[in-house]
PDB file of C-alpha atoms in Angstrom:
ATOM      1  CA  GLN K   1      22.372   7.275  -8.886  1.00 95.00           C
ATOM      2  CA  VAL K   2      21.394   5.335  -5.780  1.00 97.00           C
ATOM      3  CA  GLN K   3      20.465   1.750  -6.546  1.00 98.00           C
ATOM      4  CA  LEU K   4      19.449  -1.046  -4.218  1.00 98.00           C
ATOM      5  CA  GLN K   5      19.364  -4.454  -5.885  1.00 98.00           C
ATOM      6  CA  GLN K   6      17.734  -7.171  -3.818  1.00 98.00           C
ATOM      7  CA  SER K   7      18.109 -10.918  -4.176  1.00 98.00           C
ATOM      8  CA  GLY K   8      15.441 -13.020  -5.825  1.00 98.00           C
ATOM      9  CA  THR K   9      12.328 -14.850  -4.731  1.00 98.00           C
ATOM     10  CA  GLU K  10      12.746 -17.461  -1.994  1.00 98.00           C
ATOM     11  CA  LEU K  11      10.597 -20.520  -1.377  1.00 98.00           C
ATOM     12  CA  VAL K  12      11.532 -21.937   2.001  1.00 98.00           C
ATOM     13  CA  LYS K  13      10.235 -24.565   4.391  1.00 98.00           C
ATOM     14  CA  PRO K  14       8.696 -23.876   7.778  1.00 98.00           C
ATOM     15  CA  ALA K  15      11.150 -23.793  10.682  1.00 97.00           C
ATOM     16  CA  SER K  16      14.050 -22.997   8.343  1.00 98.00           C
ATOM     17  CA  SER K  17      15.988 -19.750   7.863  1.00 98.00           C
ATOM     18  CA  VAL K  18      16.577 -17.514   4.891  1.00 98.00           C
ATOM     19  CA  LYS K  19      19.077 -14.741   4.193  1.00 98.00           C
ATOM     20  CA  ILE K  20      18.203 -12.067   1.694  1.00 98.00           C
ATOM     21  CA  SER K  21      20.564  -9.471   0.314  1.00 98.00           C
ATOM     22  CA  CYS K  22      20.486  -5.866  -0.791  1.00 98.00           C
ATOM     23  CA  LYS K  23      23.423  -4.690  -2.911  1.00 98.00           C
ATOM     24  CA  ALA K  24      23.921  -0.937  -2.829  1.00 98.00           C
ATOM     25  CA  SER K  25      25.545   1.249  -5.454  1.00 98.00           C
ATOM     26  CA  GLY K  26      25.794   4.897  -6.387  1.00 97.00           C
ATOM     27  CA  TYR K  27      26.626   6.224  -2.923  1.00 97.00           C
ATOM     28  CA  THR K  28      28.869   5.691   0.105  1.00 97.00           C
ATOM     29  CA  PHE K  29      27.469   2.504   1.611  1.00 97.00           C
ATOM     30  CA  THR K  30      29.027   3.004   5.027  1.00 97.00           C
ATOM     31  CA  SER K  31      27.569   6.457   5.604  1.00 96.00           C
ATOM     32  CA  ASN K  32      23.842   5.805   5.379  1.00 97.00           C
ATOM     33  CA  TYR K  33      21.317   3.840   7.407  1.00 97.00           C
ATOM     34  CA  MET K  34      19.735   0.850   5.699  1.00 98.00           C
ATOM     35  CA  HIS K  35      16.209  -0.025   6.765  1.00 98.00           C
ATOM     36  CA  TRP K  36      14.237  -3.207   6.238  1.00 98.00           C
ATOM     37  CA  ILE K  37      10.464  -3.197   5.848  1.00 98.00           C
ATOM     38  CA  ARG K  38       7.975  -6.037   5.525  1.00 98.00           C
ATOM     39  CA  GLN K  39       4.787  -6.151   3.498  1.00 98.00           C
ATOM     40  CA  GLN K  40       2.581  -9.197   4.041  1.00 95.00           C
ATOM     41  CA  PRO K  41       0.229 -10.216   1.192  1.00 89.00           C
ATOM     42  CA  GLY K  42      -2.492  -7.634   0.735  1.00 83.00           C
ATOM     43  CA  ASN K  43      -1.328  -5.775   3.816  1.00 85.00           C
ATOM     44  CA  GLY K  44       0.445  -2.597   4.711  1.00 89.00           C
ATOM     45  CA  LEU K  45       4.012  -1.892   5.678  1.00 96.00           C
ATOM     46  CA  GLU K  46       5.895  -2.834   8.850  1.00 98.00           C
ATOM     47  CA  TRP K  47       9.254  -1.465   9.855  1.00 98.00           C
ATOM     48  CA  ILE K  48      11.686  -4.203  10.892  1.00 98.00           C
ATOM     49  CA  GLY K  49      14.792  -2.193  11.768  1.00 98.00           C
ATOM     50  CA  TRP K  50      17.911  -0.535  10.468  1.00 98.00           C
ATOM     51  CA  ILE K  51      21.626  -1.122  10.294  1.00 98.00           C
ATOM     52  CA  TYR K  52      24.350   1.478  10.004  1.00 98.00           C
ATOM     53  CA  PRO K  53      26.974  -0.264   7.839  1.00 98.00           C
ATOM     54  CA  GLY K  54      29.756   2.050   8.921  1.00 96.00           C
ATOM     55  CA  ASN K  55      29.914   0.552  12.418  1.00 97.00           C
ATOM     56  CA  GLY K  56      27.394  -2.296  12.301  1.00 97.00           C
ATOM     57  CA  ASN K  57      25.027  -0.675  14.781  1.00 98.00           C
ATOM     58  CA  THR K  58      21.472  -1.927  14.569  1.00 98.00           C
ATOM     59  CA  LYS K  59      18.034  -0.963  15.813  1.00 97.00           C
ATOM     60  CA  TYR K  60      15.146  -3.414  15.734  1.00 98.00           C
ATOM     61  CA  ASN K  61      11.414  -3.276  16.067  1.00 98.00           C
ATOM     62  CA  GLN K  62      10.895  -5.396  19.211  1.00 97.00           C
ATOM     63  CA  LYS K  63       8.333  -7.409  17.283  1.00 97.00           C
ATOM     64  CA  PHE K  64      11.176  -8.769  15.126  1.00 97.00           C
ATOM     65  CA  ASP K  65      13.665  -9.441  17.918  1.00 92.00           C
ATOM     66  CA  GLY K  66      14.866 -12.978  17.473  1.00 94.00           C
ATOM     67  CA  LYS K  67      13.225 -13.179  14.046  1.00 97.00           C
ATOM     68  CA  ALA K  68      15.365 -10.839  11.969  1.00 98.00           C
ATOM     69  CA  THR K  69      19.124 -10.291  12.077  1.00 98.00           C
ATOM     70  CA  LEU K  70      20.629  -7.432  10.106  1.00 98.00           C
ATOM     71  CA  THR K  71      24.222  -7.454   8.913  1.00 98.00           C
ATOM     72  CA  ALA K  72      26.292  -5.593   6.348  1.00 98.00           C
ATOM     73  CA  ASP K  73      29.414  -6.389   4.332  1.00 98.00           C
ATOM     74  CA  LYS K  74      31.381  -3.219   3.657  1.00 98.00           C
ATOM     75  CA  SER K  75      33.666  -4.903   1.117  1.00 97.00           C
ATOM     76  CA  SER K  76      30.766  -5.677  -1.206  1.00 98.00           C
ATOM     77  CA  SER K  77      28.396  -2.835  -0.196  1.00 98.00           C
ATOM     78  CA  THR K  78      25.736  -5.385   0.601  1.00 98.00           C
ATOM     79  CA  ALA K  79      23.234  -5.449   3.436  1.00 98.00           C
ATOM     80  CA  TYR K  80      21.681  -8.685   4.588  1.00 98.00           C
ATOM     81  CA  MET K  81      18.674  -9.735   6.588  1.00 98.00           C
ATOM     82  CA  GLN K  82      18.402 -13.228   7.977  1.00 98.00           C
ATOM     83  CA  LEU K  83      14.988 -14.471   9.029  1.00 98.00           C
ATOM     84  CA  SER K  84      14.859 -17.493  11.311  1.00 98.00           C
ATOM     85  CA  SER K  85      12.306 -20.053  12.534  1.00 98.00           C
ATOM     86  CA  LEU K  86      10.113 -19.268   9.579  1.00 98.00           C
ATOM     87  CA  THR K  87       6.364 -19.763   9.670  1.00 97.00           C
ATOM     88  CA  SER K  88       3.625 -18.982   7.174  1.00 96.00           C
ATOM     89  CA  GLU K  89       3.257 -15.609   8.908  1.00 95.00           C
ATOM     90  CA  ASP K  90       6.684 -14.661   7.561  1.00 97.00           C
ATOM     91  CA  SER K  91       5.527 -15.003   3.959  1.00 98.00           C
ATOM     92  CA  ALA K  92       5.842 -11.463   2.656  1.00 98.00           C
ATOM     93  CA  VAL K  93       7.719  -9.072   0.443  1.00 98.00           C
ATOM     94  CA  TYR K  94      10.741  -7.639   2.202  1.00 98.00           C
ATOM     95  CA  PHE K  95      12.191  -4.300   1.165  1.00 98.00           C
ATOM     96  CA  CYS K  96      15.529  -2.735   1.925  1.00 98.00           C
ATOM     97  CA  ALA K  97      15.453   1.038   1.903  1.00 98.00           C
ATOM     98  CA  ARG K  98      18.129   3.677   2.448  1.00 98.00           C
ATOM     99  CA  SER K  99      17.878   6.713   4.614  1.00 96.00           C
ATOM    100  CA  ARG K 100      18.546  10.200   3.380  1.00 94.00           C
ATOM    101  CA  TYR K 101      19.643  13.009   5.676  1.00 92.00           C
ATOM    102  CA  TYR K 102      18.528  16.447   4.585  1.00 90.00           C
ATOM    103  CA  ASP K 103      17.517  19.622   6.322  1.00 85.00           C
ATOM    104  CA  GLY K 104      18.320  18.064   9.707  1.00 87.00           C
ATOM    105  CA  TYR K 105      15.961  15.150   9.145  1.00 91.00           C
ATOM    106  CA  TYR K 106      16.380  11.478   8.373  1.00 92.00           C
ATOM    107  CA  HIS K 107      13.826   9.887   6.088  1.00 93.00           C
ATOM    108  CA  VAL K 108      13.590   6.676   4.090  1.00 96.00           C
ATOM    109  CA  ALA K 109      14.068   7.799   0.518  1.00 97.00           C
ATOM    110  CA  TYR K 110      15.417   4.999  -1.661  1.00 98.00           C
ATOM    111  CA  TRP K 111      13.849   1.562  -1.907  1.00 98.00           C
ATOM    112  CA  GLY K 112      14.921  -1.760  -3.326  1.00 98.00           C
ATOM    113  CA  GLN K 113      12.582  -3.688  -5.593  1.00 98.00           C
ATOM    114  CA  GLY K 114      11.570  -6.109  -2.845  1.00 98.00           C
ATOM    115  CA  THR K 115      12.201  -9.804  -2.230  1.00 98.00           C
ATOM    116  CA  LEU K 116       9.283 -12.210  -2.016  1.00 98.00           C
ATOM    117  CA  VAL K 117       9.680 -14.869   0.651  1.00 98.00           C
ATOM    118  CA  THR K 118       7.145 -17.696   0.631  1.00 98.00           C
ATOM    119  CA  VAL K 119       7.138 -20.145   3.517  1.00 98.00           C
ATOM    120  CA  SER K 120       5.534 -23.424   2.560  1.00 97.00           C
ATOM    121  CA  SER K 121       6.123 -27.128   3.033  1.00 95.00           C
TER     122      SER K 121
ATOM    123  CA  ASP W   1       3.988   1.744  19.708  1.00 97.00           C
ATOM    124  CA  ILE W   2       2.518   4.787  18.014  1.00 98.00           C
ATOM    125  CA  VAL W   3      -0.556   3.944  15.961  1.00 98.00           C
ATOM    126  CA  MET W   4      -1.053   5.867  12.734  1.00 98.00           C
ATOM    127  CA  THR W   5      -4.709   5.848  11.745  1.00 98.00           C
ATOM    128  CA  GLN W   6      -5.272   6.692   8.117  1.00 98.00           C
ATOM    129  CA  SER W   7      -8.603   7.724   6.659  1.00 96.00           C
ATOM    130  CA  PRO W   8     -10.395   6.998   4.500  1.00 97.00           C
ATOM    131  CA  THR W   9      -9.392   3.422   3.705  1.00 97.00           C
ATOM    132  CA  SER W  10     -10.271   3.964   0.063  1.00 97.00           C
ATOM    133  CA  MET W  11     -11.574   6.663  -2.217  1.00 97.00           C
ATOM    134  CA  SER W  12     -13.302   6.558  -5.599  1.00 96.00           C
ATOM    135  CA  ILE W  13     -12.093   9.528  -7.559  1.00 96.00           C
ATOM    136  CA  SER W  14     -12.099  11.060 -11.009  1.00 96.00           C
ATOM    137  CA  VAL W  15      -9.242  12.589 -12.943  1.00 96.00           C
ATOM    138  CA  GLY W  16      -9.022  16.259 -12.059  1.00 97.00           C
ATOM    139  CA  ASP W  17     -10.439  15.809  -8.541  1.00 97.00           C
ATOM    140  CA  ARG W  18      -8.893  17.287  -5.462  1.00 98.00           C
ATOM    141  CA  VAL W  19      -8.071  14.405  -3.131  1.00 98.00           C
ATOM    142  CA  THR W  20      -7.488  14.756   0.598  1.00 98.00           C
ATOM    143  CA  MET W  21      -6.559  12.015   3.033  1.00 98.00           C
ATOM    144  CA  ASN W  22      -5.650  12.087   6.689  1.00 98.00           C
ATOM    145  CA  CYS W  23      -3.339  10.437   9.127  1.00 98.00           C
ATOM    146  CA  LYS W  24      -3.835  10.680  12.885  1.00 98.00           C
ATOM    147  CA  ALA W  25      -1.086   9.686  15.321  1.00 98.00           C
ATOM    148  CA  SER W  26      -1.924   8.140  18.686  1.00 98.00           C
ATOM    149  CA  GLN W  27       0.529  10.552  20.305  1.00 98.00           C
ATOM    150  CA  ASN W  28       2.486  13.652  19.392  1.00 98.00           C
ATOM    151  CA  VAL W  29       5.007  12.937  16.628  1.00 98.00           C
ATOM    152  CA  GLY W  30       6.002  16.528  15.923  1.00 97.00           C
ATOM    153  CA  SER W  31       6.556  16.952  12.181  1.00 97.00           C
ATOM    154  CA  ASN W  32       8.203  13.551  11.802  1.00 97.00           C
ATOM    155  CA  VAL W  33       5.793  12.147   9.247  1.00 98.00           C
ATOM    156  CA  ASP W  34       6.489  11.080   5.690  1.00 98.00           C
ATOM    157  CA  TRP W  35       4.110  10.111   2.896  1.00 98.00           C
ATOM    158  CA  TYR W  36       4.690   7.321   0.375  1.00 98.00           C
ATOM    159  CA  GLN W  37       2.987   6.250  -2.820  1.00 98.00           C
ATOM    160  CA  GLN W  38       2.872   2.580  -3.752  1.00 97.00           C
ATOM    161  CA  LYS W  39       1.576   1.456  -7.119  1.00 97.00           C
ATOM    162  CA  THR W  40       0.582  -2.155  -7.665  1.00 95.00           C
ATOM    163  CA  GLY W  41       3.603  -4.423  -7.875  1.00 94.00           C
ATOM    164  CA  GLN W  42       6.069  -1.635  -7.122  1.00 97.00           C
ATOM    165  CA  SER W  43       8.111  -0.415  -4.186  1.00 98.00           C
ATOM    166  CA  PRO W  44       6.866   2.564  -2.213  1.00 98.00           C
ATOM    167  CA  LYS W  45       8.119   5.962  -3.338  1.00 98.00           C
ATOM    168  CA  LEU W  46       8.751   8.903  -1.058  1.00 98.00           C
ATOM    169  CA  LEU W  47       6.596  11.929  -1.874  1.00 98.00           C
ATOM    170  CA  ILE W  48       6.608  14.117   1.250  1.00 98.00           C
ATOM    171  CA  TYR W  49       9.067  14.205   4.145  1.00 97.00           C
ATOM    172  CA  LYS W  50       8.905  15.998   7.469  1.00 97.00           C
ATOM    173  CA  ALA W  51       5.157  16.521   7.071  1.00 98.00           C
ATOM    174  CA  SER W  52       5.229  19.160   4.362  1.00 98.00           C
ATOM    175  CA  ASN W  53       8.415  18.976   2.298  1.00 97.00           C
ATOM    176  CA  ARG W  54       8.117  17.738  -1.237  1.00 97.00           C
ATOM    177  CA  TYR W  55      10.829  15.243  -2.184  1.00 97.00           C
ATOM    178  CA  THR W  56      13.037  15.885  -5.216  1.00 95.00           C
ATOM    179  CA  GLY W  57      11.157  15.605  -8.491  1.00 97.00           C
ATOM    180  CA  VAL W  58       7.709  15.225  -6.921  1.00 98.00           C
ATOM    181  CA  PRO W  59       5.069  17.251  -8.789  1.00 97.00           C
ATOM    182  CA  ASP W  60       3.669  20.235  -6.934  1.00 97.00           C
ATOM    183  CA  ARG W  61       0.129  18.839  -7.052  1.00 98.00           C
ATOM    184  CA  PHE W  62       1.205  16.712  -4.052  1.00 98.00           C
ATOM    185  CA  THR W  63       1.232  18.555  -0.728  1.00 98.00           C
ATOM    186  CA  GLY W  64       1.413  17.609   2.932  1.00 98.00           C
ATOM    187  CA  SER W  65       0.592  19.503   6.082  1.00 98.00           C
ATOM    188  CA  GLY W  66       0.126  19.050   9.798  1.00 98.00           C
ATOM    189  CA  SER W  67       2.041  18.571  13.014  1.00 98.00           C
ATOM    190  CA  GLY W  68       1.548  16.973  16.381  1.00 98.00           C
ATOM    191  CA  THR W  69      -1.076  14.280  15.858  1.00 98.00           C
ATOM    192  CA  ASP W  70      -2.978  15.349  12.735  1.00 98.00           C
ATOM    193  CA  PHE W  71      -1.604  15.230   9.213  1.00 98.00           C
ATOM    194  CA  THR W  72      -3.123  15.769   5.793  1.00 98.00           C
ATOM    195  CA  PHE W  73      -1.990  14.751   2.328  1.00 98.00           C
ATOM    196  CA  THR W  74      -3.558  16.363  -0.739  1.00 98.00           C
ATOM    197  CA  ILE W  75      -3.432  15.794  -4.467  1.00 98.00           C
ATOM    198  CA  SER W  76      -4.714  18.998  -6.005  1.00 95.00           C
ATOM    199  CA  ASN W  77      -5.475  17.785  -9.511  1.00 95.00           C
ATOM    200  CA  MET W  78      -5.707  14.004  -9.619  1.00 96.00           C
ATOM    201  CA  GLN W  79      -4.037  12.343 -12.573  1.00 96.00           C
ATOM    202  CA  ALA W  80      -4.549   8.788 -13.786  1.00 95.00           C
ATOM    203  CA  GLU W  81      -0.950   7.938 -12.892  1.00 96.00           C
ATOM    204  CA  ASP W  82      -1.674   8.850  -9.268  1.00 97.00           C
ATOM    205  CA  LEU W  83      -3.808   5.754  -8.762  1.00 97.00           C
ATOM    206  CA  ALA W  84      -2.029   3.975  -5.945  1.00 97.00           C
ATOM    207  CA  VAL W  85      -2.061   3.293  -2.227  1.00 97.00           C
ATOM    208  CA  TYR W  86      -0.723   6.109  -0.078  1.00 98.00           C
ATOM    209  CA  TYR W  87       0.894   5.519   3.292  1.00 98.00           C
ATOM    210  CA  CYS W  88       1.945   7.808   6.089  1.00 98.00           C
ATOM    211  CA  MET W  89       4.815   6.840   8.371  1.00 98.00           C
ATOM    212  CA  GLN W  90       6.015   8.344  11.630  1.00 98.00           C
ATOM    213  CA  SER W  91       9.698   8.341  12.536  1.00 96.00           C
ATOM    214  CA  ASN W  92       9.425  10.306  15.761  1.00 96.00           C
ATOM    215  CA  SER W  93       9.939   7.270  17.968  1.00 96.00           C
ATOM    216  CA  TYR W  94      10.800   3.627  17.568  1.00 96.00           C
ATOM    217  CA  PRO W  95       9.467   1.517  16.131  1.00 98.00           C
ATOM    218  CA  ASN W  96       8.704   3.555  13.039  1.00 98.00           C
ATOM    219  CA  THR W  97       5.070   2.842  12.202  1.00 98.00           C
ATOM    220  CA  PHE W  98       2.968   3.138   9.075  1.00 98.00           C
ATOM    221  CA  GLY W  99      -0.672   3.870   8.547  1.00 98.00           C
ATOM    222  CA  ALA W 100      -2.744   1.133   6.915  1.00 97.00           C
ATOM    223  CA  GLY W 101      -2.945   3.070   3.677  1.00 97.00           C
ATOM    224  CA  THR W 102      -5.501   4.904   1.572  1.00 98.00           C
ATOM    225  CA  LYS W 103      -6.278   3.319  -1.776  1.00 97.00           C
ATOM    226  CA  LEU W 104      -7.301   5.556  -4.651  1.00 97.00           C
ATOM    227  CA  GLU W 105      -9.566   3.983  -7.253  1.00 95.00           C
ATOM    228  CA  LEU W 106     -11.252   5.364 -10.350  1.00 91.00           C
ATOM    229  CA  LYS W 107     -14.926   6.171 -10.020  1.00 90.00           C
TER     230      LYS W 107
END
């Protein structure tokens, strides 16, 4: 079965960077889009972007241009998101989530458990 | 960006109730709307895709409808395990955008 295992909680300092991971199993990693979504404390969901691990193509929400960088390692079936120049506004839970293609339609169907990033001095 | 306006923000409901919530898009998104359920401390779970298609294993008390700018999500016979926040999301154009959520609480 599809599983997305994310890395653990991060406590990081302002102005630093953090790289969180999402290890995929149970499917062909290179053939499915991987999305990243942010959820700030007590807030709703924001779409950050996706990466297609098969060729490394990415699509970002302009709001996260320069903030988030998505990469993927085919050898380990792991997707990564690096967040840079962190501020308190970046404190959130970050989810990776895999697309599913069915009936001519892509939709985000499988979610990781989330990674809590707290930015504090 | 397309704004997805969900209503109501919250609902006080009883087990057995019929629950209806709405999502209005700021522009035409066709049928490219999905609905997610998020329980406290958990990841969102896909319930409905492409406006009206129930995802694998989702009970038939959950239904979705709509197209264009107006979408509806219904729980026909509310169960205690359905207490959660429900989100709509459009994937018609980038960036994908979510509604702010509808929280279901017990009366």
